Each structure stands twice: as C-alpha cells, then as structure tokens.
XYZ file of C-alpha atoms in Angstrom:
206
model
C -8.104 -16.784 36.174
C -5.883 -14.138 37.753
C -3.235 -14.798 35.100
C -5.773 -14.322 32.288
C -6.958 -11.035 33.799
C -3.367 -9.872 34.143
C -2.618 -10.680 30.483
C -5.786 -8.890 29.333
C -4.862 -5.846 31.427
C -1.338 -5.736 29.993
C -2.588 -6.035 26.392
C -5.197 -3.315 27.024
C -2.553 -0.979 28.433
C -0.224 -1.638 25.497
C -3.043 -0.986 23.037
C -4.048 2.297 24.699
C -0.411 3.376 24.752
C 0.095 2.516 21.068
C -3.026 4.397 19.990
C -1.994 7.390 22.111
C 1.448 7.495 20.464
C -0.194 7.135 17.047
C -2.428 10.201 17.465
C 0.030 12.256 19.520
C 2.207 14.973 17.934
C 5.643 13.874 16.783
C 7.918 13.230 19.744
C 11.030 11.275 20.718
C 9.103 8.035 21.262
C 7.316 8.154 17.907
C 10.557 9.026 16.109
C 12.327 6.029 17.622
C 9.450 3.537 17.566
C 7.131 4.926 14.871
C 7.374 1.804 12.716
C 6.357 -0.454 15.598
C 3.449 1.849 16.486
C 2.188 1.914 12.887
C 2.547 -1.858 12.675
C 0.284 -2.233 15.708
C -2.316 0.358 14.668
C -2.671 -0.195 10.911
C -4.950 -1.214 9.414
C -7.319 -2.492 12.115
C -7.233 0.527 14.455
C -6.639 3.422 12.081
C -8.021 6.712 13.347
C -10.179 8.809 11.011
C -10.445 12.331 12.363
C -12.930 13.349 9.651
C -15.483 12.240 12.220
C -14.958 15.584 13.965
C -14.937 17.706 10.806
C -17.377 15.850 8.549
C -17.305 16.342 4.815
C -20.498 14.706 3.495
C -19.885 12.320 0.645
C -21.204 13.491 -2.703
C -20.593 10.179 -4.413
C -21.836 6.648 -4.027
C -18.937 4.198 -4.257
C -19.722 0.522 -4.716
C -16.953 -2.034 -4.268
C -17.480 -5.103 -6.427
C -15.556 -8.349 -6.976
C -15.481 -11.320 -9.300
C -13.406 -14.485 -9.155
C -11.867 -17.347 -11.022
C -12.844 -20.581 -9.273
C -11.286 -23.978 -9.900
C -13.885 -26.469 -11.182
C -14.068 -30.005 -9.737
C -13.202 -31.577 -13.093
C -10.326 -29.222 -13.788
C -10.154 -25.815 -15.424
C -11.683 -22.613 -14.120
C -14.955 -20.752 -14.205
C -15.334 -16.996 -13.896
C -18.092 -15.652 -11.671
C -20.131 -12.544 -12.318
C -19.590 -9.354 -10.345
C -20.721 -9.377 -6.712
C -21.656 -5.952 -5.373
C -20.284 -6.208 -1.836
C -21.307 -2.641 -0.963
C -24.912 -3.398 -1.948
C -24.859 -6.478 0.266
C -23.638 -4.362 3.181
C -26.327 -1.795 2.422
C -29.019 -4.469 2.484
C -27.798 -5.575 5.929
C -27.941 -1.999 7.217
C -31.258 -0.954 5.654
C -34.002 -1.058 8.253
C -31.625 -2.336 10.932
C -31.890 -0.256 14.110
C -28.515 -1.505 15.325
C -26.356 -2.209 12.244
C -22.946 -3.689 12.882
C -19.764 -1.650 12.622
C -18.459 -4.238 10.157
C -21.349 -3.798 7.727
C -21.103 -0.013 7.941
C -17.373 0.546 7.771
C -15.097 -2.440 7.140
C -15.280 -2.614 3.333
C -15.560 1.157 2.885
C -12.528 1.874 5.047
C -10.517 -0.878 3.343
C -11.225 0.665 -0.062
C -10.436 4.183 1.213
C -7.166 2.847 2.638
C -6.240 1.290 -0.713
C -7.123 4.406 -2.730
C -5.169 6.680 -0.373
C -2.006 4.602 -0.865
C -2.224 4.068 -4.651
C -2.386 6.337 -7.688
C -4.932 6.075 -10.511
C -2.711 3.478 -12.203
C -2.907 1.376 -9.023
C 0.764 1.878 -8.227
C 1.675 2.184 -4.547
C 2.471 5.749 -3.490
C 3.153 4.956 0.156
C 5.105 2.462 2.214
C 1.714 1.210 3.370
C 0.656 0.304 -0.176
C 1.365 -3.412 0.208
C -0.413 -3.469 3.577
C -3.536 -1.791 2.155
C -3.629 -4.251 -0.756
C -3.288 -7.244 1.556
C -5.982 -5.874 3.879
C -8.447 -5.285 1.026
C -7.711 -8.694 -0.492
C -8.267 -10.429 2.844
C -11.674 -8.798 3.342
C -12.778 -9.476 -0.228
C -11.731 -13.154 -0.048
C -13.707 -13.560 3.173
C -16.824 -11.919 1.723
C -16.567 -13.735 -1.593
C -16.162 -17.115 0.068
C -19.349 -16.425 2.003
C -21.262 -15.579 -1.186
C -19.923 -18.551 -3.152
C -20.724 -21.010 -0.381
C -24.402 -21.121 -1.380
C -23.513 -21.728 -5.030
C -21.154 -24.639 -4.503
C -22.439 -28.009 -5.624
C -22.488 -29.815 -2.315
C -19.196 -28.197 -1.441
C -17.474 -29.860 -4.412
C -16.588 -26.640 -6.173
C -12.902 -25.727 -5.911
C -11.258 -22.843 -4.144
C -11.058 -19.283 -5.405
C -7.779 -18.946 -7.319
C -7.892 -15.314 -8.459
C -10.002 -12.259 -7.713
C -10.547 -8.902 -9.374
C -11.849 -5.863 -7.531
C -13.404 -2.759 -9.015
C -15.241 0.320 -7.801
C -18.284 1.873 -9.432
C -18.625 5.548 -8.524
C -21.757 7.582 -9.226
C -22.438 11.173 -8.233
C -25.246 11.930 -5.816
C -27.891 13.855 -7.817
C -28.175 17.561 -7.054
C -31.391 18.629 -5.253
C -34.267 19.832 -7.415
C -33.802 23.451 -6.361
C -30.112 23.474 -7.301
C -28.819 24.635 -10.675
C -25.724 22.462 -10.341
C -25.195 20.053 -13.224
C -23.971 16.650 -12.082
C -23.059 13.784 -14.403
C -25.003 10.588 -13.800
C -22.499 8.459 -15.717
C -20.766 5.913 -13.452
C -16.974 5.854 -13.301
C -15.366 2.419 -13.114
C -11.969 1.811 -11.534
C -10.847 -1.748 -12.195
C -7.863 -3.328 -10.476
C -5.707 -6.109 -11.903
C -6.420 -9.745 -11.141
C -4.884 -10.874 -7.852
C -3.856 -14.448 -7.126
C -5.300 -15.737 -3.849
C -2.618 -17.194 -1.595
C -2.888 -19.636 1.297
C -2.116 -16.702 3.585
C -5.155 -14.824 2.231
C -7.382 -17.816 2.927
C -5.958 -18.317 6.418
C -6.369 -14.665 7.360
C -9.878 -14.539 5.879
C -10.999 -17.660 7.738
C -9.677 -16.172 10.989
C -12.001 -13.157 10.688
C-alpha cells in the first residue's frame, strides 16, 4: 500500500511540474525539454486560457461522422451521418451535473484539429498528426458505441474507414439587432480515414 501511495505521489508531482513548465514563460528548462513537456501535456491536458478572457461563440459547430463497415458476408456498407455533437447536447440538456467529457471532449478535439490544419486539411503545425490521431481516436470510440445497437447480434464487422465533417451555422442575431447573419450552414468535410488497430486499441482503452 505504501508503495502504491509513493508511486501516485511521484506521478502527481511530475504532472504538476510538467503543467507548470507548459504554462510558464520560456525558460532554460522549457528550451531544453520543451518537446518532452509538450508530449506529456498534449492533447489530454492542454490549457485553454480563453476561460479567463471569454469570447462567446457566435456559431454552432456540429461534428458528424459516417463509416464504412465490413459486412459479415463480405463487402462493405456505408452508414449515414451520426451527429456526435447533438448526442453530447442531448446528454447535457436538463442534466444538473453534466460530465466534462460530454461538454468538452469532442469540441476540444475538433478545435485542436482545426487549429493545426488549414482549410485544405493540410497540417500547419508539428502537432498536426497528433491532433488527427486524437480526433480519430475519439470518433472511433463514439461511433463504435452508436453502432453497437445496430449490429445484428454482434455479427456485423468492424469499422474500416471513417469520415468526419463539421456543420457550422451562425447564431441568429437578436430581434432588436440590425445585423444580417446568414442562416446557410457551412460544411467542412475531411477525407476518409482508414481505422487502424492502434485506433481501436486506444479507443477501447478510453
């Protein structure tokens, strides 16, 4: 028992130290060990300082996914689009104590991806591959949960490929405002991604 407590204490101290170095101004330690610090912090523990200088969202962004699933007799079937953001919203609506996962996990994963890719979905940062892997892992986990109820006694095959898209709509201006806001949704569709064994392993570990 004492050994377990000691290990937990050491890990906690390391974590606090890593987060401190991550948010601290540039210094000798971060210059020498910045890559290790970022590897520990991203993407699970990323800090979002907009919390202290809020900029209210003026758009509703829905993250949706569809998949190609291997059929028991061979070949593939393509699912319809699953609105993962709407599913999260349904879990939050009317819930006095909504989970952090339902509120933030998918939204932050999409924000992370968008911030590291251009409009052509090309990585603009060294963290581009990490953000893609993180988003794919979350989507595979959520999609597997949704497909579970549709499988014929569990005989349906595994998800082979997924495609993610966002559907962005502007929040309507208040009645007293003269601002003209388009109500036409904007779709951003990513390429199809092949689902690897690593994606499935990481998703099942969540």
